[in-house]
mmCIF file of C-alpha atoms in Angstrom:
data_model
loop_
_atom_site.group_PDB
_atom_site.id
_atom_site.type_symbol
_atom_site.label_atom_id
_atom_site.label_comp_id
_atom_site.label_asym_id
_atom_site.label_seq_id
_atom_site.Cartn_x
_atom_site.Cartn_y
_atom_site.Cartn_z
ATOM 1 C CA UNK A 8 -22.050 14.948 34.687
ATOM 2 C CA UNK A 9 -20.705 13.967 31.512
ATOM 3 C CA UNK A 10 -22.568 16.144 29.372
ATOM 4 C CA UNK A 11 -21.564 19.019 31.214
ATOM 5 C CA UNK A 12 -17.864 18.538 30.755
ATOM 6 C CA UNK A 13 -16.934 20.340 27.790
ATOM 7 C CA UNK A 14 -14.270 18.582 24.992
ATOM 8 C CA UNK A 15 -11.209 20.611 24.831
ATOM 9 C CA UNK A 16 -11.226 22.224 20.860
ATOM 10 C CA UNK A 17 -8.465 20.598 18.337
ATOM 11 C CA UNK A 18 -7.002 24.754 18.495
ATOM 12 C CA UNK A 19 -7.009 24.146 22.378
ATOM 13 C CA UNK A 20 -4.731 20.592 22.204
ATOM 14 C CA UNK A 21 -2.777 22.108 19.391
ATOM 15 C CA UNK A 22 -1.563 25.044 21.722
ATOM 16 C CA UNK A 23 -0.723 22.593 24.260
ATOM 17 C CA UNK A 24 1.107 20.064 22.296
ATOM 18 C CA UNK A 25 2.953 23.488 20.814
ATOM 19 C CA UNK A 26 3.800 24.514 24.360
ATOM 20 C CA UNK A 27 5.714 20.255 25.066
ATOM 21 C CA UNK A 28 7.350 20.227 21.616
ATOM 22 C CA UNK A 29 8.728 23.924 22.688
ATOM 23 C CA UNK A 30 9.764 22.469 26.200
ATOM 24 C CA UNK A 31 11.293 19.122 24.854
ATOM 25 C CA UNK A 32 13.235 21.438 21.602
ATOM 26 C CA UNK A 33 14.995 23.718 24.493
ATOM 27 C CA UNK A 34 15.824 20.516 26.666
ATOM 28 C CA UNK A 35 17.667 18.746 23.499
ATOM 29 C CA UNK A 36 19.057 22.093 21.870
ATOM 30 C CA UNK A 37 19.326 24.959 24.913
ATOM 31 C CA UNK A 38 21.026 22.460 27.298
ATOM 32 C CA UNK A 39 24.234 20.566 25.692
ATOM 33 C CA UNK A 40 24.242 16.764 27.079
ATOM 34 C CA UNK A 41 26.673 15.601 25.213
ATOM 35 C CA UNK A 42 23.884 12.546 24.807
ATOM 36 C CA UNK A 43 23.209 11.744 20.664
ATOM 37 C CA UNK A 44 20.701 9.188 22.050
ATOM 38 C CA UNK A 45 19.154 11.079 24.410
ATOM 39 C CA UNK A 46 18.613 13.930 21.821
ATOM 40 C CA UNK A 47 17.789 11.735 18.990
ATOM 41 C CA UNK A 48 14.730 10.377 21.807
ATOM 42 C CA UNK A 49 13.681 14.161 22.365
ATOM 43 C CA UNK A 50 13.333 14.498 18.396
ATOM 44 C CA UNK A 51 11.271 10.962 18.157
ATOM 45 C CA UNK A 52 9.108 12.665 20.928
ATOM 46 C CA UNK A 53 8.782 15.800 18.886
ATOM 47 C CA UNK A 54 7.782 13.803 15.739
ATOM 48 C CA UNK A 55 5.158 11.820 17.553
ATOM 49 C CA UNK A 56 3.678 15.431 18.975
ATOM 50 C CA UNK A 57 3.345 16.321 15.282
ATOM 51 C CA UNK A 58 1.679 13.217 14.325
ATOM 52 C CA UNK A 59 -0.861 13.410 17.225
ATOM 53 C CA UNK A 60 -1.398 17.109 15.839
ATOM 54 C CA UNK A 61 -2.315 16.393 12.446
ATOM 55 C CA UNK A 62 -4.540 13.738 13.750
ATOM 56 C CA UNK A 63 -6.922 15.924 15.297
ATOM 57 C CA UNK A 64 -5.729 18.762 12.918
ATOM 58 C CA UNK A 65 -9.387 19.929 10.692
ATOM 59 C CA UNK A 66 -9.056 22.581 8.050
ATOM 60 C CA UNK A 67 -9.045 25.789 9.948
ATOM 61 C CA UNK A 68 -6.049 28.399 9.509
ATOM 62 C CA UNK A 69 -5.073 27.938 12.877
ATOM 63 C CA UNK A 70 -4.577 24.450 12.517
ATOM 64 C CA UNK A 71 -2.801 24.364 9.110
ATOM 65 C CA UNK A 72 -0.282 26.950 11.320
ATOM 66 C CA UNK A 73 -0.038 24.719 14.059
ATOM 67 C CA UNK A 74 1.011 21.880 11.731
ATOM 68 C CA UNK A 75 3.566 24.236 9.641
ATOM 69 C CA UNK A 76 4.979 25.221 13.258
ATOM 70 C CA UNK A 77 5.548 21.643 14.235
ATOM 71 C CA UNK A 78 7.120 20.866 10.795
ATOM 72 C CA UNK A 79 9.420 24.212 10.902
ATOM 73 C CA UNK A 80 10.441 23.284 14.535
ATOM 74 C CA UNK A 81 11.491 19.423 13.866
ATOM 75 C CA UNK A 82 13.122 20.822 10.488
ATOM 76 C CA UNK A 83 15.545 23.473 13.017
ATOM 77 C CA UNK A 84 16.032 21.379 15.707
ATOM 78 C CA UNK A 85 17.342 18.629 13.393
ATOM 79 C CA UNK A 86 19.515 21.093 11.428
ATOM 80 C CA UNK A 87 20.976 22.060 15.055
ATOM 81 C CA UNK A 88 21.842 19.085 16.055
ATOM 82 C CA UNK A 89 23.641 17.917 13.238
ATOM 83 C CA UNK A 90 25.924 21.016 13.470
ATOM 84 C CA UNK A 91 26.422 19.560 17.083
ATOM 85 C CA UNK A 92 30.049 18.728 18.361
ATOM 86 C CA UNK A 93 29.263 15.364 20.068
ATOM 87 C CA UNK A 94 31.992 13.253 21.735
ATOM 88 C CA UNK A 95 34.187 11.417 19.568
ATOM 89 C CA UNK A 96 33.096 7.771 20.652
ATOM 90 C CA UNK A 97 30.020 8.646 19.567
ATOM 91 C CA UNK A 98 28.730 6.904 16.763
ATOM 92 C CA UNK A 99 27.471 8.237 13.564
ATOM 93 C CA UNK A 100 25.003 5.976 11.536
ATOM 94 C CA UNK A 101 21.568 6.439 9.923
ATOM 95 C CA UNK A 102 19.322 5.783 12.702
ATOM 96 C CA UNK A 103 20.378 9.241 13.812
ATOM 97 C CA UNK A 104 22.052 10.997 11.719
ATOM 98 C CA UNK A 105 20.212 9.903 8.554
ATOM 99 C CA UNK A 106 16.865 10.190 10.527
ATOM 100 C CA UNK A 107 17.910 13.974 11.468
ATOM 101 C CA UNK A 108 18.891 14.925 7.870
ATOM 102 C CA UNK A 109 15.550 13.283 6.591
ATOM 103 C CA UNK A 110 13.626 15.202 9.249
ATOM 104 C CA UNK A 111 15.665 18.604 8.215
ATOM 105 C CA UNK A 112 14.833 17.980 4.634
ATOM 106 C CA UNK A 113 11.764 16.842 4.545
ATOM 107 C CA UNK A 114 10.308 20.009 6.771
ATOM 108 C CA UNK A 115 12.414 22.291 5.378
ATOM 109 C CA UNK A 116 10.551 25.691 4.569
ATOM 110 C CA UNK A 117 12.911 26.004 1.539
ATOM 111 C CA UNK A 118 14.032 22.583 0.539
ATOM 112 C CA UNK A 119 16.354 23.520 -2.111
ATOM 113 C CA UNK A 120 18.640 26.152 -0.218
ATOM 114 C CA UNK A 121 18.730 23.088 2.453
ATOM 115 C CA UNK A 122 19.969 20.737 -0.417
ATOM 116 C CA UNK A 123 22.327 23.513 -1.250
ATOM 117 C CA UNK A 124 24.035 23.976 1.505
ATOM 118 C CA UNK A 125 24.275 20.007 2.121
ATOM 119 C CA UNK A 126 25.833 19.669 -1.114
ATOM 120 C CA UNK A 127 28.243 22.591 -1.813
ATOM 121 C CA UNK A 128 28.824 23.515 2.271
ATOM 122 C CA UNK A 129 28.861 19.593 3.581
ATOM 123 C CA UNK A 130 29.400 16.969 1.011
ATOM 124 C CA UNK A 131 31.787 18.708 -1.472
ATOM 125 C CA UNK A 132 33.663 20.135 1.759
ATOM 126 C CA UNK A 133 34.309 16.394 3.038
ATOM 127 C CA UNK A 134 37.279 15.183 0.370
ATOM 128 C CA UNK A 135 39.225 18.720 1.658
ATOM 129 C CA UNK A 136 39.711 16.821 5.145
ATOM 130 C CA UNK A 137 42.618 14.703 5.925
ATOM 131 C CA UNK A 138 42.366 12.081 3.666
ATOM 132 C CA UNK A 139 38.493 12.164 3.515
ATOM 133 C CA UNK A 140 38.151 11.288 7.041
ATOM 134 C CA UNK A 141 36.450 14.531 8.286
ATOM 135 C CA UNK A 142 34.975 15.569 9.833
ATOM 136 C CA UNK A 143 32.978 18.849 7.780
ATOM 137 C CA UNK A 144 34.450 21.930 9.969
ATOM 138 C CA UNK A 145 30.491 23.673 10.112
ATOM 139 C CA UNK A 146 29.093 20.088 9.724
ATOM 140 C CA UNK A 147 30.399 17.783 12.776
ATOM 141 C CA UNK A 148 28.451 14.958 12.144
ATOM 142 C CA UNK A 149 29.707 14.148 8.696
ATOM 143 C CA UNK A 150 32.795 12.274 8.358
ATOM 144 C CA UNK A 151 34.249 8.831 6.563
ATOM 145 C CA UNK A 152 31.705 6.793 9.301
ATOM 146 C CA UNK A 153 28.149 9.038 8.729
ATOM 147 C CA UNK A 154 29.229 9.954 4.738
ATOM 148 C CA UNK A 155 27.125 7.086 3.246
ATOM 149 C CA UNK A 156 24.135 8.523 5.911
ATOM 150 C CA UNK A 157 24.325 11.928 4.299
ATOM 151 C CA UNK A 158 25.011 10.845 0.619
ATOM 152 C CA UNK A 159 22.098 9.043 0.842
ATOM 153 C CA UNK A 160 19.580 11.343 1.960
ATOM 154 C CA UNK A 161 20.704 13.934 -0.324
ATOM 155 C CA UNK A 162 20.728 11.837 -3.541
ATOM 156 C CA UNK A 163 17.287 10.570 -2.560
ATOM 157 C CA UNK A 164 15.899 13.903 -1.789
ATOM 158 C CA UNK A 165 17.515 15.200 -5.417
ATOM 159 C CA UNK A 166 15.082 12.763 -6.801
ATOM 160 C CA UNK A 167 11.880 13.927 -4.980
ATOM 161 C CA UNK A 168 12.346 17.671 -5.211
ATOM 162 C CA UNK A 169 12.206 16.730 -9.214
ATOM 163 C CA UNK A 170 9.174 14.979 -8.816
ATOM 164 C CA UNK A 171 7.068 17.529 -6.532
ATOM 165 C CA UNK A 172 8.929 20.126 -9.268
ATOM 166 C CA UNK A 173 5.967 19.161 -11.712
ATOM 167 C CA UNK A 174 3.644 19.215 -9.462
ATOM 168 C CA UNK A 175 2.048 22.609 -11.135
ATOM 169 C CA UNK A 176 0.646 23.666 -14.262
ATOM 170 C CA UNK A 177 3.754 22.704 -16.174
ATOM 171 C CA UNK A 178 2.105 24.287 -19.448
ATOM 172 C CA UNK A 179 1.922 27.707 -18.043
ATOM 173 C CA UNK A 180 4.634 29.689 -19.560
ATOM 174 C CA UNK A 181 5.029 32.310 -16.697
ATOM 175 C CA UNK A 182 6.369 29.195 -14.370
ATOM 176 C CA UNK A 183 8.587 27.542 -16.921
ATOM 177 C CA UNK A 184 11.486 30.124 -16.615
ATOM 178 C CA UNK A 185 11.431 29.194 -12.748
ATOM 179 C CA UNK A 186 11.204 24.924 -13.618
ATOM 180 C CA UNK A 187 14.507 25.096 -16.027
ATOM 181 C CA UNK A 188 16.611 26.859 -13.349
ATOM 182 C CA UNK A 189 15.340 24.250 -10.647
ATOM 183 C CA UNK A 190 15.822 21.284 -12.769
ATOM 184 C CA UNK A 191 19.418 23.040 -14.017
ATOM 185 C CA UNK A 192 19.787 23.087 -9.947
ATOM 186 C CA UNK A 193 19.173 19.621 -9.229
ATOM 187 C CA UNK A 194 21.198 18.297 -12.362
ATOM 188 C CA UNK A 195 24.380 19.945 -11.499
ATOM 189 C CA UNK A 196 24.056 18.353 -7.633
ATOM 190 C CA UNK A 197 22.797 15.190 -9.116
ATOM 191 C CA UNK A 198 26.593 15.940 -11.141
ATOM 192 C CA UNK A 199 28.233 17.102 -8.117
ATOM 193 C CA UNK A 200 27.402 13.826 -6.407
ATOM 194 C CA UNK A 201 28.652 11.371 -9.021
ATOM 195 C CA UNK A 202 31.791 13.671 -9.859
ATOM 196 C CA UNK A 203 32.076 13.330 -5.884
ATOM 197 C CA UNK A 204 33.344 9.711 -5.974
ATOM 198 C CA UNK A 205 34.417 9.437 -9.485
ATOM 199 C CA UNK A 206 37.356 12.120 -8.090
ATOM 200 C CA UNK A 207 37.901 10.761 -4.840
ATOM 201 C CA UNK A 208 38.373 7.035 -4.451
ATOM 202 C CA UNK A 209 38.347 6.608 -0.628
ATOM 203 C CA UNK A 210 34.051 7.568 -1.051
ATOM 204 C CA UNK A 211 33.668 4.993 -4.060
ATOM 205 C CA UNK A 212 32.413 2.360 -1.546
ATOM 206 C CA UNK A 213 29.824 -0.237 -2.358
ATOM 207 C CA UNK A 214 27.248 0.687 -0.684
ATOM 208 C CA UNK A 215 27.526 4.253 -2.083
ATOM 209 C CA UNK A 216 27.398 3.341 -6.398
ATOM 210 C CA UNK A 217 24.358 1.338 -4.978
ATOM 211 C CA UNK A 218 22.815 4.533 -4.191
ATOM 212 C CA UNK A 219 23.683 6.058 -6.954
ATOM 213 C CA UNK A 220 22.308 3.980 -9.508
ATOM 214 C CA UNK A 221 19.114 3.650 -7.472
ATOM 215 C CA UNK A 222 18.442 6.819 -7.207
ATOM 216 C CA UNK A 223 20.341 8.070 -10.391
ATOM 217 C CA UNK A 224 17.733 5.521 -12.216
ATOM 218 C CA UNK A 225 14.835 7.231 -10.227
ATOM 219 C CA UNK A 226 15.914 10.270 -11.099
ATOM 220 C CA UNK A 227 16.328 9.456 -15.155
ATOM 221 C CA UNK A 228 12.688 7.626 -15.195
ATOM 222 C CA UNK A 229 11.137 11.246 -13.744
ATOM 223 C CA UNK A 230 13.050 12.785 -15.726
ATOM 224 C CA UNK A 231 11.995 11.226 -19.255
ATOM 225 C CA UNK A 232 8.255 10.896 -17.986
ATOM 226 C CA UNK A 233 7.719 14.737 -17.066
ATOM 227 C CA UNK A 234 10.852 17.170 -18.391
ATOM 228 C CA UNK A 235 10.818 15.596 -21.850
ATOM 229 C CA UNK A 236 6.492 16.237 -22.053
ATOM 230 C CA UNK A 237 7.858 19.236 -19.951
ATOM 231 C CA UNK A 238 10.671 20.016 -22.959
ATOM 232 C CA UNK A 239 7.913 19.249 -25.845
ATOM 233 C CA UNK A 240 5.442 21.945 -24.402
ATOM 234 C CA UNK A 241 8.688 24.777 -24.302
ATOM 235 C CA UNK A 242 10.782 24.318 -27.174
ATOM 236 C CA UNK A 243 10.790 26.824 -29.406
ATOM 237 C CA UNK A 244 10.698 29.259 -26.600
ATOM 238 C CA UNK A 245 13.571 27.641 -24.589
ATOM 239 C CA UNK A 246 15.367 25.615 -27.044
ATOM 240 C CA UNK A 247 18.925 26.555 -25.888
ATOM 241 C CA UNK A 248 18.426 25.456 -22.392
ATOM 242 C CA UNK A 249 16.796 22.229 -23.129
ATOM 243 C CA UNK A 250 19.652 21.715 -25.475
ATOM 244 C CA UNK A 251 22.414 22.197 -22.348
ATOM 245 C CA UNK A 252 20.117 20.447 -20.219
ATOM 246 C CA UNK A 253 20.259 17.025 -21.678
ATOM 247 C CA UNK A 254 23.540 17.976 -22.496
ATOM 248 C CA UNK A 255 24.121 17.984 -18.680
ATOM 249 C CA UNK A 256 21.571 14.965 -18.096
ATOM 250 C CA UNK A 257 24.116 12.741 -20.558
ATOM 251 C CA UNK A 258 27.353 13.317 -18.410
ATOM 252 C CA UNK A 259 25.326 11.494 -15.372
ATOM 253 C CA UNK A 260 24.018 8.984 -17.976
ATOM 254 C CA UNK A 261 27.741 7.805 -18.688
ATOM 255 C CA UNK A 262 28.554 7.848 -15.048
ATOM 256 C CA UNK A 263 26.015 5.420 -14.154
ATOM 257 C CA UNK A 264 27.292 3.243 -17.271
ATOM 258 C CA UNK A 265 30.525 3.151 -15.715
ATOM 259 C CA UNK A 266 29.467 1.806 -12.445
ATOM 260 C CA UNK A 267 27.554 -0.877 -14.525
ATOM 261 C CA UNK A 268 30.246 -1.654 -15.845
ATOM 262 C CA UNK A 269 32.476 -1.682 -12.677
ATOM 263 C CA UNK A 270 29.511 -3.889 -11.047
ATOM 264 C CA UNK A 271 30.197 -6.696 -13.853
ATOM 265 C CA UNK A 272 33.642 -6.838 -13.220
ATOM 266 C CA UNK A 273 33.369 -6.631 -9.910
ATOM 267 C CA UNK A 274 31.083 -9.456 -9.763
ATOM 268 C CA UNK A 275 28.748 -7.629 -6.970
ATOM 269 C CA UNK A 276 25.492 -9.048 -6.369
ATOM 270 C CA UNK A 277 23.775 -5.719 -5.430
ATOM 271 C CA UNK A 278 25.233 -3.523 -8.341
ATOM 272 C CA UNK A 279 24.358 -6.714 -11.026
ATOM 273 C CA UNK A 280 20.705 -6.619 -9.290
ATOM 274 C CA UNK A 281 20.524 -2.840 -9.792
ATOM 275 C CA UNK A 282 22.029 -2.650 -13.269
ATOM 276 C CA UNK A 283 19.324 -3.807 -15.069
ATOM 277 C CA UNK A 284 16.691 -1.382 -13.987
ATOM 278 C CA UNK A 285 19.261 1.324 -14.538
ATOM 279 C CA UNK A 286 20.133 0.532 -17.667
ATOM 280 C CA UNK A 287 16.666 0.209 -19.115
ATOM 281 C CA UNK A 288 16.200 3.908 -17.783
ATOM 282 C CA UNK A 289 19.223 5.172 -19.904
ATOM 283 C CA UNK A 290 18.100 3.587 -22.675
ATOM 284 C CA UNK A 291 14.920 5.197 -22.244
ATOM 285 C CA UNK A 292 16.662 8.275 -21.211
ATOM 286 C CA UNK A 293 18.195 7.815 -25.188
ATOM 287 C CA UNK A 294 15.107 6.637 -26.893
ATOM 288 C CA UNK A 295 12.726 9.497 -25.530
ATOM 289 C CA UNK A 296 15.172 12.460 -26.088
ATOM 290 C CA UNK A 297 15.774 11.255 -29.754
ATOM 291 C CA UNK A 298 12.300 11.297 -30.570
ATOM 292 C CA UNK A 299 12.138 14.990 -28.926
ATOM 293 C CA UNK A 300 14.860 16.045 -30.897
ATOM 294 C CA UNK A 301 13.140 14.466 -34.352
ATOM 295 C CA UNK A 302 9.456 16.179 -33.708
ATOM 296 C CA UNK A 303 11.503 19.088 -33.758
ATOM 297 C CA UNK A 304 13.296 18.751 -36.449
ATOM 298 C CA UNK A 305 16.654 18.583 -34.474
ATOM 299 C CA UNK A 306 18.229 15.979 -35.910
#
């Protein structure tokens, strides 16, 4: 008996599994509860539907669509729901708001018009409020109590889009054109960021020059291990731009010295653990873009 019962294909479970994460996505999204928790569980259930799918996922087509669909689908309902009005008790912190901006990012069909708009249409938009409180008039969900969720995705995901940048024959000359207006991108946001609370004192908190020189450090070390090999490869054909993109790279240098600085006489324990990590970077950051500058006969 057994034998004769037939085992469903993976395309089979896919198209169910696509027909609950469709159900559960108009439940959270079609039908306002006013519920942050109750969504947030309808997105956990969505995510563990996509993790069962690539499971039994093989190579086929209509599996590597199945898997896009599932990513595209957590990436949208995310975005929706952090454009949400919710009620004002409820309460904005990382385990739902930061989880819904990494799930937006991180599935995001075009990651860097996502970190766009957080930047320039979210972030930046937050110190024109009443005395940075919020919240973000198309962006509910970020005010003075969720800022340090969203500031922290961002910055973090600033740091991996320049990593998977590289991830490409970075010696073909037809893509380099396309890698120095990403990286210009990503350095002016990285900018953006650290002008963000170097102009606005309320943001300045703690917790938020933490991130800053954790991920400003992160950003630095990928930075001087694949733009300046990057840089070497391109010079004479794109001399100018490397020129104003160091140029760029040093104003976020000297920010991060500052908040050394501030850590020390601040006496915090977190910023003094941090500093030393960060300031190795910059001084790699200095070391490495000297010796470009010398094999080129720059200096």
């Amino acid at each position: 008996y057994q034998e004769s019962i037939r085992r469903p294909s993976s395309a089979h479970i896919n198209n169910l599994l696509v027909y609950v994460a469709d159900n559960v996505s108009e439940i959270i999204t079609g039908a306002y509860t006013g519920d942050l928790e109750f969504a947030m569980d309808g997105v956990l259930t969505i995510q563990s539907i996509f993790e069962c799918s690539k499971r039994i996922s093989d190579d086929s087509s209509d599996a590597k669509a199945a898997t896009t669909s599932f990513g595209k689908k957590l990436s949208d309902v995310s975005h929706k729901l952090l454009k949400e009005h919710w009620p004002e008790e409820t309460k904005m912190n990382k385990s739902n708001v930061g989880k819904l901006l990494t799930l937006f990012l991180e599935h995001s069909t075009d990651r860097m018009s996502s970190l766009t708009s957080l930047v320039n249409d979210v972030l930046l938009e937050l110190p024109h409020t009443e005395k940075c409180k919020g919240p973000v008039e198309n962006y509910p969900t970020c005010s003075s109590s969720s800022f340090g969720s969203y500031y922290t995705v961002v910055i973090s995901y600033l740091w991996k889009e320049l990593v998977q940048l590289f991830d490409c024959d970075t010696k073909n000359p037809s893509v380099a054109k396309k890698m120095f207006e990403t990286m210009a991108e990503l350095i002016n946001f990285l900018q953006s960021l650290f002008d963000l609370t170097r102009e606005n004192e309320c943001l300045a908190k703690k917790a938020i020059l933490l991130q800053q020189l954790k991920f400003g450090s992160k950003f630095i070390e990928t930075f001087v291990a694949k733009a300046i090999p990057f840089f070497q490869v391109h010079f004479e054909q794109h001399q100018d731009t490397i020129f104003e993109l160091i140029r760029r790279m040093q104003k976020n240098c000297r920010q991060m010295y500052a908040i050394i600085a501030h850590g020390k006489r601040e006496k915090d324990a977190n910023l003094a653990k941090e500093g030393p990590r960060a300031k190795k970077s910059l001084e790699l950051f200095i070391h490495k873009v000297k010796s470009l500058l010398k094999k080129n006969r720059c200096m």
